[in-house]
Short mmCIF file of C-alpha atoms in Angstrom, two decimals:
data_model
loop_
_atom_site.label_atom_id
_atom_site.label_comp_id
_atom_site.label_asym_id
_atom_site.label_seq_id
_atom_site.Cartn_x
_atom_site.Cartn_y
_atom_site.Cartn_z
CA MET A 328 0.00 0.00 0.00
CA PRO A 329 2.68 2.58 0.84
CA ARG A 330 4.35 1.55 -2.37
CA GLU A 331 1.14 2.12 -4.40
CA THR A 332 0.56 5.47 -2.71
CA GLY A 333 4.12 6.49 -3.52
CA ALA A 334 3.69 5.64 -7.21
CA ARG A 335 0.40 7.50 -7.37
CA GLY A 336 2.04 10.45 -5.66
CA ARG A 337 4.88 10.48 -8.12
CA ARG A 338 2.39 10.45 -11.01
CA LEU A 339 0.52 13.34 -9.41
CA LEU A 340 3.72 15.32 -8.92
CA ALA A 341 4.70 14.68 -12.55
CA ALA A 342 1.30 15.89 -13.75
CA LEU A 343 1.60 18.99 -11.60
CA ALA A 344 5.08 19.67 -12.94
CA LEU A 345 3.83 19.33 -16.52
CA ALA A 346 1.00 21.73 -15.77
CA VAL A 347 3.48 24.22 -14.37
CA LEU A 348 5.45 24.01 -17.63
CA VAL A 349 2.44 24.13 -19.92
CA LEU A 350 0.33 26.81 -18.23
CA PRO A 351 2.73 29.71 -18.86
CA VAL A 352 3.01 28.79 -22.55
CA SER A 353 -0.77 28.51 -22.82
CA ALA A 354 -1.23 31.73 -20.92
CA ARG A 355 1.23 33.51 -23.19
CA ALA A 356 -0.56 32.18 -26.28
CA ASP A 357 -3.90 33.34 -24.90
CA ALA A 358 -2.47 36.74 -24.08
CA LYS A 359 -1.00 37.03 -27.59
CA ALA A 360 -4.33 36.05 -29.15
CA ASP A 361 -6.12 38.59 -26.97
CA ALA A 362 -3.67 41.31 -27.97
CA LYS A 363 -4.11 40.46 -31.66
CA ALA A 364 -7.90 40.50 -31.33
CA LYS A 365 -7.76 43.87 -29.58
CA ALA A 366 -5.45 45.25 -32.28
CA GLU A 367 -7.76 44.01 -35.03
CA ALA A 368 -10.75 45.47 -33.25
CA ARG A 369 -9.01 48.79 -32.75
CA PRO A 370 -10.92 51.41 -34.74
CA VAL A 371 -9.28 53.27 -37.59
CA THR A 372 -8.18 56.58 -36.12
CA GLU A 373 -6.30 58.16 -39.03
CA SER A 374 -7.15 58.68 -42.69
CA LEU A 375 -5.44 59.66 -45.92
CA GLN A 376 -7.14 61.12 -48.97
CA VAL A 377 -5.58 59.63 -52.11
CA LEU A 378 -5.99 61.40 -55.46
CA HIS A 379 -5.63 59.11 -58.48
CA TRP A 380 -7.11 58.22 -61.88
CA TRP A 381 -7.67 54.46 -61.51
CA GLN A 382 -11.25 53.77 -62.59
CA SER A 383 -11.55 50.55 -64.65
CA ALA A 384 -12.69 47.28 -63.06
CA SER A 385 -9.15 45.97 -62.51
CA GLU A 386 -7.90 49.36 -61.33
CA ARG A 387 -10.73 49.56 -58.80
CA ARG A 388 -9.81 46.10 -57.56
CA ALA A 389 -6.23 47.33 -57.11
CA VAL A 390 -7.46 50.38 -55.18
CA ASP A 391 -9.69 48.18 -53.01
CA LEU A 392 -6.68 46.00 -52.23
CA LEU A 393 -4.60 49.01 -51.20
CA ALA A 394 -7.46 50.39 -49.10
CA GLU A 395 -7.98 47.05 -47.36
CA ARG A 396 -4.28 46.60 -46.53
CA LEU A 397 -4.02 50.20 -45.32
CA GLY A 398 -7.08 49.65 -43.13
CA GLN A 399 -5.28 46.72 -41.52
CA GLN A 400 -2.66 49.29 -40.51
CA HIS A 401 -5.50 51.31 -38.89
CA VAL A 402 -5.43 54.05 -41.51
CA GLN A 403 -8.46 54.75 -43.69
CA TRP A 404 -8.03 55.24 -47.46
CA ARG A 405 -10.33 58.11 -48.53
CA ASP A 406 -10.77 57.82 -52.26
CA ALA A 407 -10.42 60.86 -54.56
CA MET A 408 -10.62 59.33 -58.03
CA VAL A 409 -10.55 61.76 -60.97
CA PRO A 410 -11.76 60.20 -64.26
CA GLY A 411 -9.41 60.19 -67.24
CA GLY A 412 -7.34 57.30 -68.54
CA SER A 413 -4.12 59.26 -68.99
CA GLY A 414 -4.24 61.27 -65.77
CA ILE A 415 -4.67 64.72 -67.37
CA GLY A 416 -7.75 65.47 -65.30
CA ALA A 417 -6.10 64.30 -62.09
CA GLY A 418 -3.11 66.55 -62.75
CA ILE A 419 -5.34 69.60 -63.25
CA VAL A 420 -7.33 68.85 -60.10
CA LEU A 421 -4.17 68.33 -58.04
CA ARG A 422 -2.65 71.64 -59.19
CA SER A 423 -5.84 73.55 -58.42
CA ARG A 424 -6.15 71.97 -54.99
CA VAL A 425 -2.54 72.75 -54.11
CA LEU A 426 -3.06 76.38 -55.15
CA ALA A 427 -6.21 76.49 -53.01
CA LYS A 428 -4.27 75.11 -50.00
CA ASP A 429 -6.49 72.02 -50.07
CA ALA A 430 -4.05 69.35 -51.20
CA PRO A 431 -4.81 65.67 -50.60
CA GLU A 432 -2.39 63.79 -48.38
CA VAL A 433 -1.39 61.41 -51.19
CA ALA A 434 -1.37 61.65 -54.99
CA GLN A 435 -0.65 59.31 -57.85
CA LEU A 436 2.26 60.98 -59.64
CA ASN A 437 4.19 59.22 -62.39
CA GLY A 438 7.57 59.88 -63.90
CA ILE A 439 9.02 63.29 -64.64
CA VAL A 440 6.11 65.02 -62.93
CA ILE A 441 7.54 63.84 -59.61
CA ARG A 442 10.77 65.71 -60.30
CA ASP A 443 8.85 68.91 -61.03
CA TRP A 444 6.73 68.69 -57.87
CA ALA A 445 9.78 67.85 -55.75
CA ARG A 446 11.68 70.89 -57.06
CA LEU A 447 8.83 73.07 -55.81
CA GLY A 448 9.17 71.56 -52.34
CA LEU A 449 5.64 70.16 -52.43
CA LEU A 450 6.45 66.50 -51.75
CA ALA A 451 7.30 65.00 -48.38
CA ASP A 452 10.61 63.17 -48.28
CA LEU A 453 10.48 59.47 -47.50
CA ASP A 454 14.16 59.05 -46.67
CA GLN A 455 13.59 57.54 -43.23
CA VAL A 456 10.98 55.09 -44.50
CA ALA A 457 13.31 54.07 -47.33
CA ALA A 458 16.22 53.63 -44.91
CA ARG A 459 14.18 51.53 -42.48
CA GLY A 460 12.91 49.35 -45.32
CA ASP A 461 16.32 49.10 -47.01
CA TRP A 462 14.75 50.25 -50.27
CA GLU A 463 18.11 50.81 -51.93
CA ARG A 464 18.85 47.09 -51.78
CA GLN A 465 15.26 45.95 -52.30
CA LEU A 466 14.47 47.98 -55.42
CA LEU A 467 15.53 47.41 -59.00
CA PRO A 468 18.24 50.03 -59.72
CA GLY A 469 16.24 51.90 -62.35
CA ILE A 470 13.33 52.32 -59.94
CA ALA A 471 15.57 53.43 -57.07
CA ALA A 472 16.88 56.26 -59.25
CA LEU A 473 13.40 57.21 -60.40
CA ILE A 474 11.95 57.81 -56.94
CA ARG A 475 14.94 59.97 -55.95
CA PRO A 476 14.98 62.75 -58.58
CA GLY A 477 17.10 64.96 -56.31
CA GLN A 478 18.50 64.55 -52.82
CA HIS A 479 15.46 62.82 -51.33
CA VAL A 480 13.19 59.84 -51.91
CA VAL A 481 9.81 61.37 -52.77
CA ALA A 482 7.68 58.48 -54.03
CA ALA A 483 6.64 54.95 -53.10
CA PRO A 484 6.67 52.71 -56.21
CA LEU A 485 3.86 50.21 -56.71
CA GLY A 486 4.51 48.41 -59.99
CA ILE A 487 6.10 48.53 -63.44
CA HIS A 488 3.97 48.40 -66.60
CA ARG A 489 5.27 47.32 -70.00
CA ILE A 490 3.55 49.29 -72.76
CA ASN A 491 4.80 47.76 -76.02
CA ILE A 492 2.57 44.68 -75.89
CA LEU A 493 0.48 43.17 -78.66
CA PHE A 494 -2.42 41.15 -77.24
CA HIS A 495 -4.40 38.67 -79.32
CA ASN A 496 -7.42 36.44 -78.78
CA ARG A 497 -6.00 32.90 -78.71
CA ALA A 498 -9.25 31.10 -79.59
CA LEU A 499 -9.86 33.42 -82.54
CA PHE A 500 -6.34 32.93 -83.86
CA ALA A 501 -6.59 29.14 -83.44
CA ARG A 502 -9.93 29.08 -85.28
CA HIS A 503 -8.36 30.81 -88.28
CA GLY A 504 -5.03 28.95 -88.17
CA LEU A 505 -3.04 32.03 -87.17
CA SER A 506 0.13 32.36 -85.09
CA ALA A 507 1.07 35.26 -82.84
CA PRO A 508 2.62 38.01 -85.03
CA VAL A 509 6.35 38.49 -84.53
CA THR A 510 7.06 40.72 -87.54
CA TRP A 511 5.01 43.38 -89.31
CA PRO A 512 4.43 41.08 -92.32
CA ASP A 513 3.07 38.52 -89.80
CA PHE A 514 0.77 41.20 -88.43
CA GLU A 515 -0.48 42.21 -91.88
CA ARG A 516 -1.21 38.59 -92.85
CA ALA A 517 -3.12 37.93 -89.62
CA ALA A 518 -5.03 41.20 -89.97
CA ALA A 519 -6.07 40.35 -93.53
CA VAL A 520 -7.40 36.92 -92.49
CA LEU A 521 -9.36 38.41 -89.58
CA ALA A 522 -10.80 41.16 -91.76
CA ARG A 523 -12.05 38.60 -94.32
CA ALA A 524 -13.72 36.74 -91.45
CA GLY A 525 -15.60 39.88 -90.40
CA VAL A 526 -13.48 40.52 -87.31
CA THR A 527 -11.94 43.92 -86.56
CA PRO A 528 -8.21 43.09 -86.75
CA LEU A 529 -6.95 45.81 -84.39
CA ALA A 530 -8.95 47.35 -81.54
CA GLN A 531 -8.09 51.04 -81.32
CA SER A 532 -9.58 54.23 -79.92
CA SER A 533 -9.26 57.74 -81.30
CA GLU A 534 -8.68 59.02 -77.76
CA PRO A 535 -5.54 61.22 -77.94
CA TRP A 536 -3.39 59.41 -75.39
CA GLN A 537 -4.23 56.04 -76.93
CA VAL A 538 -3.28 57.19 -80.43
CA ALA A 539 -0.01 58.52 -79.04
CA THR A 540 0.63 55.29 -77.12
CA LEU A 541 0.33 53.28 -80.33
CA PHE A 542 2.60 55.78 -82.08
CA GLU A 543 5.40 55.61 -79.52
CA THR A 544 5.52 51.83 -79.86
CA LEU A 545 5.92 52.34 -83.62
CA VAL A 546 8.78 54.78 -83.03
CA LEU A 547 10.45 52.15 -80.86
CA ALA A 548 9.93 49.52 -83.57
CA GLU A 549 11.42 51.77 -86.26
CA GLY A 550 14.30 53.31 -84.36
CA GLY A 551 15.11 51.24 -81.28
CA ALA A 552 15.82 52.39 -77.74
CA ALA A 553 18.67 54.82 -78.44
CA TYR A 554 16.73 56.71 -81.09
CA PHE A 555 13.61 56.79 -78.90
CA ARG A 556 15.60 58.46 -76.10
CA GLN A 557 17.16 60.96 -78.50
CA LEU A 558 13.70 61.90 -79.71
CA PHE A 559 11.65 62.07 -76.53
CA GLN A 560 14.11 62.32 -73.63
CA GLN A 561 16.97 64.37 -75.05
CA ARG A 562 14.79 65.99 -77.75
CA GLU A 563 17.67 66.36 -80.17
CA PRO A 564 16.71 68.44 -83.24
CA ALA A 565 18.28 65.92 -85.62
CA ALA A 566 16.06 63.16 -84.22
CA PHE A 567 12.92 65.03 -85.28
CA ALA A 568 14.25 65.32 -88.84
CA ASP A 569 15.21 61.63 -88.96
CA PRO A 570 13.44 59.48 -91.59
CA ARG A 571 12.62 56.92 -88.89
CA LEU A 572 10.11 59.36 -87.41
CA GLY A 573 8.48 59.72 -90.82
CA ARG A 574 8.28 55.94 -91.19
CA ALA A 575 6.59 55.61 -87.80
CA LEU A 576 4.00 58.22 -88.81
CA THR A 577 3.42 56.41 -92.11
CA ARG A 578 2.88 53.10 -90.32
CA LEU A 579 0.47 54.74 -87.86
CA ARG A 580 -1.66 55.95 -90.74
CA GLY A 581 -1.36 52.61 -92.54
CA LEU A 582 -2.65 50.69 -89.51
CA LYS A 583 -5.95 52.60 -89.67
CA LYS A 584 -7.23 50.25 -92.36
CA TRP A 585 -7.23 47.44 -89.80
CA MET A 586 -9.24 49.40 -87.22
CA GLY A 587 -12.99 49.76 -87.13
CA ALA A 588 -14.26 52.52 -89.45
CA PRO A 589 -14.74 55.13 -88.26
CA VAL A 590 -12.27 54.86 -85.40
CA ARG A 591 -14.38 55.82 -82.40
CA GLU A 592 -13.31 57.27 -79.07
CA LEU A 593 -13.44 54.33 -76.69
CA SER A 594 -12.01 53.78 -73.25
CA TRP A 595 -9.13 51.33 -73.17
CA ALA A 596 -11.28 48.98 -71.08
CA GLU A 597 -13.88 48.87 -73.89
CA GLU A 598 -11.16 47.83 -76.34
CA VAL A 599 -10.06 45.10 -73.95
CA ARG A 600 -13.62 43.78 -73.93
CA GLN A 601 -13.62 43.72 -77.75
CA VAL A 602 -10.57 41.44 -77.74
CA ALA A 603 -12.05 39.37 -74.91
CA ASP A 604 -15.33 38.70 -76.74
CA GLY A 605 -13.66 38.13 -80.12
CA SER A 606 -15.14 41.12 -81.94
CA ALA A 607 -11.54 42.34 -82.34
CA GLY A 608 -8.49 40.16 -82.82
CA MET A 609 -5.57 42.25 -81.53
CA LEU A 610 -4.78 45.21 -79.30
CA VAL A 611 -1.62 47.26 -78.72
CA MET A 612 -1.75 48.34 -75.09
CA GLY A 613 0.20 48.35 -71.85
CA ASP A 614 -0.07 45.29 -69.62
CA TRP A 615 -2.72 47.01 -67.52
CA ALA A 616 -4.96 45.45 -70.19
CA LYS A 617 -3.98 42.07 -68.74
CA GLY A 618 -5.34 43.12 -65.37
CA GLU A 619 -8.64 44.02 -67.02
CA LEU A 620 -8.75 40.71 -68.91
CA ASN A 621 -8.22 38.88 -65.63
CA ALA A 622 -11.09 40.88 -64.09
CA LEU A 623 -13.27 39.61 -66.96
CA GLY A 624 -12.37 36.03 -66.05
CA LEU A 625 -9.77 35.46 -68.77
CA HIS A 626 -6.14 34.45 -68.30
CA SER A 627 -3.19 35.42 -70.45
CA ASP A 628 -1.60 31.96 -70.23
CA ARG A 629 -4.81 30.37 -71.51
CA ASP A 630 -7.11 32.82 -73.32
CA ILE A 631 -5.17 35.87 -74.44
CA GLY A 632 -1.76 35.94 -76.11
CA CYS A 633 0.71 38.51 -74.85
CA GLY A 634 3.80 39.35 -76.91
CA ALA A 635 5.92 42.32 -77.89
CA VAL A 636 4.80 44.69 -80.61
CA PRO A 637 6.69 43.61 -83.78
CA GLY A 638 10.23 44.97 -83.79
CA THR A 639 10.29 45.72 -80.04
CA ALA A 640 10.96 42.35 -78.38
CA ALA A 641 14.31 43.53 -76.96
CA PHE A 642 12.82 46.66 -75.40
CA HIS A 643 10.73 47.44 -72.34
CA LEU A 644 8.73 50.63 -72.94
CA TYR A 645 7.65 51.34 -69.39
CA ASN A 646 5.80 53.47 -66.93
CA VAL A 647 5.65 53.04 -63.17
CA ASP A 648 2.72 53.44 -60.78
CA MET A 649 3.83 55.59 -57.85
CA LEU A 650 2.32 57.35 -54.86
CA SER A 651 3.76 60.60 -53.50
CA MET A 652 2.99 62.20 -50.16
CA LEU A 653 2.13 65.89 -50.16
CA ALA A 654 4.21 67.99 -47.76
CA GLU A 655 1.33 70.28 -46.78
CA ARG A 656 -0.05 67.89 -44.16
CA PRO A 657 2.52 67.32 -41.37
CA ALA A 658 -0.22 66.07 -39.02
CA GLN A 659 -0.65 63.06 -41.30
CA ARG A 660 3.07 62.38 -41.59
CA ALA A 661 2.96 59.12 -39.63
CA SER A 662 0.05 57.80 -41.71
CA GLN A 663 1.80 58.79 -44.94
CA GLU A 664 4.88 56.85 -43.84
CA THR A 665 2.68 53.87 -42.96
CA LEU A 666 1.31 53.82 -46.51
CA ALA A 667 4.76 54.22 -48.07
CA ALA A 668 6.18 51.34 -46.02
CA MET A 669 3.17 49.15 -46.83
CA VAL A 670 3.60 49.69 -50.57
CA MET A 671 7.02 48.05 -50.47
CA GLN A 672 5.97 44.89 -48.64
CA PRO A 673 6.68 41.87 -50.91
CA ALA A 674 3.18 40.43 -50.39
CA LEU A 675 1.57 43.74 -51.34
CA GLN A 676 3.82 44.05 -54.39
CA ARG A 677 2.84 40.55 -55.50
CA ASP A 678 -0.89 40.96 -54.92
CA TYR A 679 -1.13 44.47 -56.39
CA SER A 680 0.72 43.47 -59.56
CA ARG A 681 -1.42 40.37 -60.00
CA VAL A 682 -4.58 42.50 -59.94
CA LYS A 683 -3.24 45.50 -61.85
CA GLY A 684 -1.34 43.64 -64.58
CA SER A 685 2.03 45.16 -63.65
CA VAL A 686 5.17 43.56 -62.19
CA PRO A 687 6.82 44.25 -58.82
CA VAL A 688 9.55 46.87 -58.47
CA LEU A 689 11.64 44.51 -56.33
CA ARG A 690 14.94 42.80 -57.16
CA ALA A 691 13.70 39.45 -55.84
CA PRO A 692 9.94 39.12 -56.40
CA ASP A 693 7.91 35.93 -56.32
CA LEU A 694 8.38 34.84 -59.95
CA ALA A 695 6.43 31.62 -59.41
CA SER A 696 3.26 33.61 -58.75
CA MET A 697 3.48 35.43 -62.11
CA ASP A 698 1.98 34.43 -65.43
CA ALA A 699 4.27 34.06 -68.44
CA CYS A 700 3.62 37.61 -69.63
CA ALA A 701 4.58 39.09 -66.26
CA ARG A 702 7.71 36.93 -65.93
CA ALA A 703 8.88 38.04 -69.37
CA SER A 704 8.26 41.70 -68.49
CA TRP A 705 10.04 41.58 -65.13
CA THR A 706 12.98 39.56 -66.50
CA LEU A 707 13.56 41.94 -69.40
CA PHE A 708 13.37 45.03 -67.20
CA ALA A 709 15.62 43.52 -64.52
CA THR A 710 18.31 42.14 -66.81
CA SER A 711 18.51 44.69 -69.64
CA PRO A 712 19.07 48.29 -68.49
CA ALA A 713 19.86 49.22 -72.10
CA GLY A 714 16.45 47.91 -73.10
CA GLN A 715 14.56 50.07 -70.60
CA VAL A 716 12.72 52.82 -72.48
CA PRO A 717 10.76 55.50 -70.56
CA SER A 718 7.38 56.29 -72.10
CA MET A 719 6.77 59.76 -73.51
CA VAL A 720 2.98 59.45 -73.39
CA HIS A 721 2.90 58.15 -69.83
CA ARG A 722 5.12 60.93 -68.45
CA MET A 723 8.36 59.04 -67.96
CA ALA A 724 10.48 60.82 -70.60
CA THR A 725 9.20 64.30 -71.43
CA ASP A 726 7.98 67.33 -69.52
CA GLU A 727 4.23 67.86 -69.31
CA THR A 728 4.04 70.82 -71.69
CA ALA A 729 5.93 69.13 -74.54
CA ARG A 730 4.17 65.84 -73.91
CA ASP A 731 0.68 67.36 -74.14
CA ALA A 732 1.55 69.28 -77.32
CA MET A 733 3.02 66.19 -79.01
CA VAL A 734 -0.02 64.09 -78.11
CA ALA A 735 -2.32 66.77 -79.57
CA GLU A 736 -0.28 66.94 -82.79
CA LEU A 737 -0.32 63.17 -83.22
CA HIS A 738 -4.07 63.15 -82.64
CA ARG A 739 -4.51 65.80 -85.34
CA PHE A 740 -2.45 63.73 -87.78
CA PHE A 741 -4.39 60.57 -86.97
CA LEU A 742 -7.82 62.14 -87.50
CA ASN A 743 -7.09 64.30 -90.55
CA GLU A 744 -5.89 62.41 -93.63
CA ARG A 745 -5.07 65.72 -95.33
CA VAL A 746 -2.30 66.44 -92.83
CA SER A 747 0.95 65.19 -94.35
CA VAL A 748 3.70 63.15 -92.74
CA ALA A 749 6.27 65.84 -93.58
CA ASP A 750 4.20 68.63 -92.02
CA THR A 751 3.58 66.61 -88.86
CA GLN A 752 7.25 65.74 -88.56
CA ARG A 753 8.15 69.43 -88.89
CA ARG A 754 5.55 70.48 -86.30
CA LEU A 755 6.73 67.82 -83.85
CA GLY A 756 10.25 69.21 -84.27
CA VAL A 757 9.04 72.69 -83.32
CA ILE A 758 7.20 71.33 -80.27
CA GLY A 759 10.23 69.32 -79.21
CA ARG A 760 12.67 72.21 -79.32
CA ARG A 761 14.67 72.53 -76.13
CA PRO A 762 15.18 76.02 -74.65
CA GLN A 763 18.81 76.02 -75.79
CA ASP A 764 17.75 75.33 -79.40
CA ARG A 765 15.28 78.22 -79.64
#
C-alpha cells in the first residue's frame, strides 16, 4: 500500500510539474491572441485622402486591395478618383487643390512630374521610410533612381507596366489557323485573315493618349531604344528630322485600315472587352490590359496571347505606378509613412501586380506567382538596363508641356488624312525644341 501510494504520488507530482510548464506557454498564447484581437478590433483613427485616376474594373480592384491593406494598418483610405485614362484630369485637379491650399495627403504621380513637384518643395521626403525598409537594396536600380529625382526619396513605387505589348485572342487565332505576329508582315497577314472573317483586326480608340501610345511603340519599332531616347528624352533636333520618325507616322496611318471605321473614341477597357469577346483580334496596349482581362475572367496563359509589338521584343517601354505624399499635411506624416512602407511589402507588391497587370519593383519578387507575360516583363526590365525605355505618353520621358503638345499633334495627324507626314514631322520638331535650341 505505501508503495502504491508512492507511485500514485509520483504520477501526481509529474502531472503537476507538466502543468506548471504548460500553463505559462498557454497563458502567453492566450495573451498574444487577446492582444491580436484587440489590435484588429481597434478602430481606424487616421485617414489619408488619395488622389488618383484608376477607374476601370481591374484598377478599382487594385485600389480596393490598397485600401484594405491600409485599413489593416489602422489608416483609412479616402478615395479621390478623378476620371481620365491618362491622368490629365487628375493633374489639373491636383494643381488647383494645391493652389487652393487644399491638397490631398497622397497623390498618384508618375515619372518626370515627380521631379517637377519635388523641385517646388511640395512633396514630403520618404528618406527615413526608405532607410528603415532598405529600399536601396530591395528595389531594381532603375526604380531606385526614379523615386529619388534629387537629394530625397519622394515616391513609393507600386509596380512597373510594360507598354509595347500586342495582345491577341488565342481562340480566334486558333480558329483561323493564325500564329502570334512576330514581324510586321506577320501582323499584316493575320489582320487580312481576320478582316475577311468579319473581325476587326486591331482594336483602337481615337482618344488622344491612346493614339499617341500606339505611335510611340511604332517609333520604338522603327528606331530602337537609343533613337527613342534621342527623340523624346533628349529631344535632339536631328532626331525630329530623322526618316525613322516619318516611317513611324506612315505606319500609324497605314494601320488605320485594320481598325474599325470610323475609329471611335473608346475607353481602353472597352477595347479590352472587344478582344475578350472576339469582336476584335488584336490590341496594342500596356499590360494594364492584362489586369482588365483577368477581371473579366480570362487568363493570359490560356485565353489571351501577350507578346511584344513587332520589332520591339528587346525593349521594355515602361511606366511606373507611384504614390507621392504631399508635404502640406505634417499632421498626417505618420500615416503617410505607414502607406509608403506598406507599398514596399513583398506580399503587397505581389498581390497588387497580379490585380493591376504590372510587375513588382523589387529585385527578388515571387516569380512563381506570375503568369508568363509578367515573368517576361520583369525579367527583361531587370536584366537589360539598355532595353529600358521610358514612355513619352505616360510621363516618364518628357515634360508635361511638350508631352501634351506632341499628343495633340499626333491626334490631329491621326484624325485628318489631309495632314501630311512631312508637315507633322516638322511640327513635332518645333514642339520638341529645347530652350537652348530656340
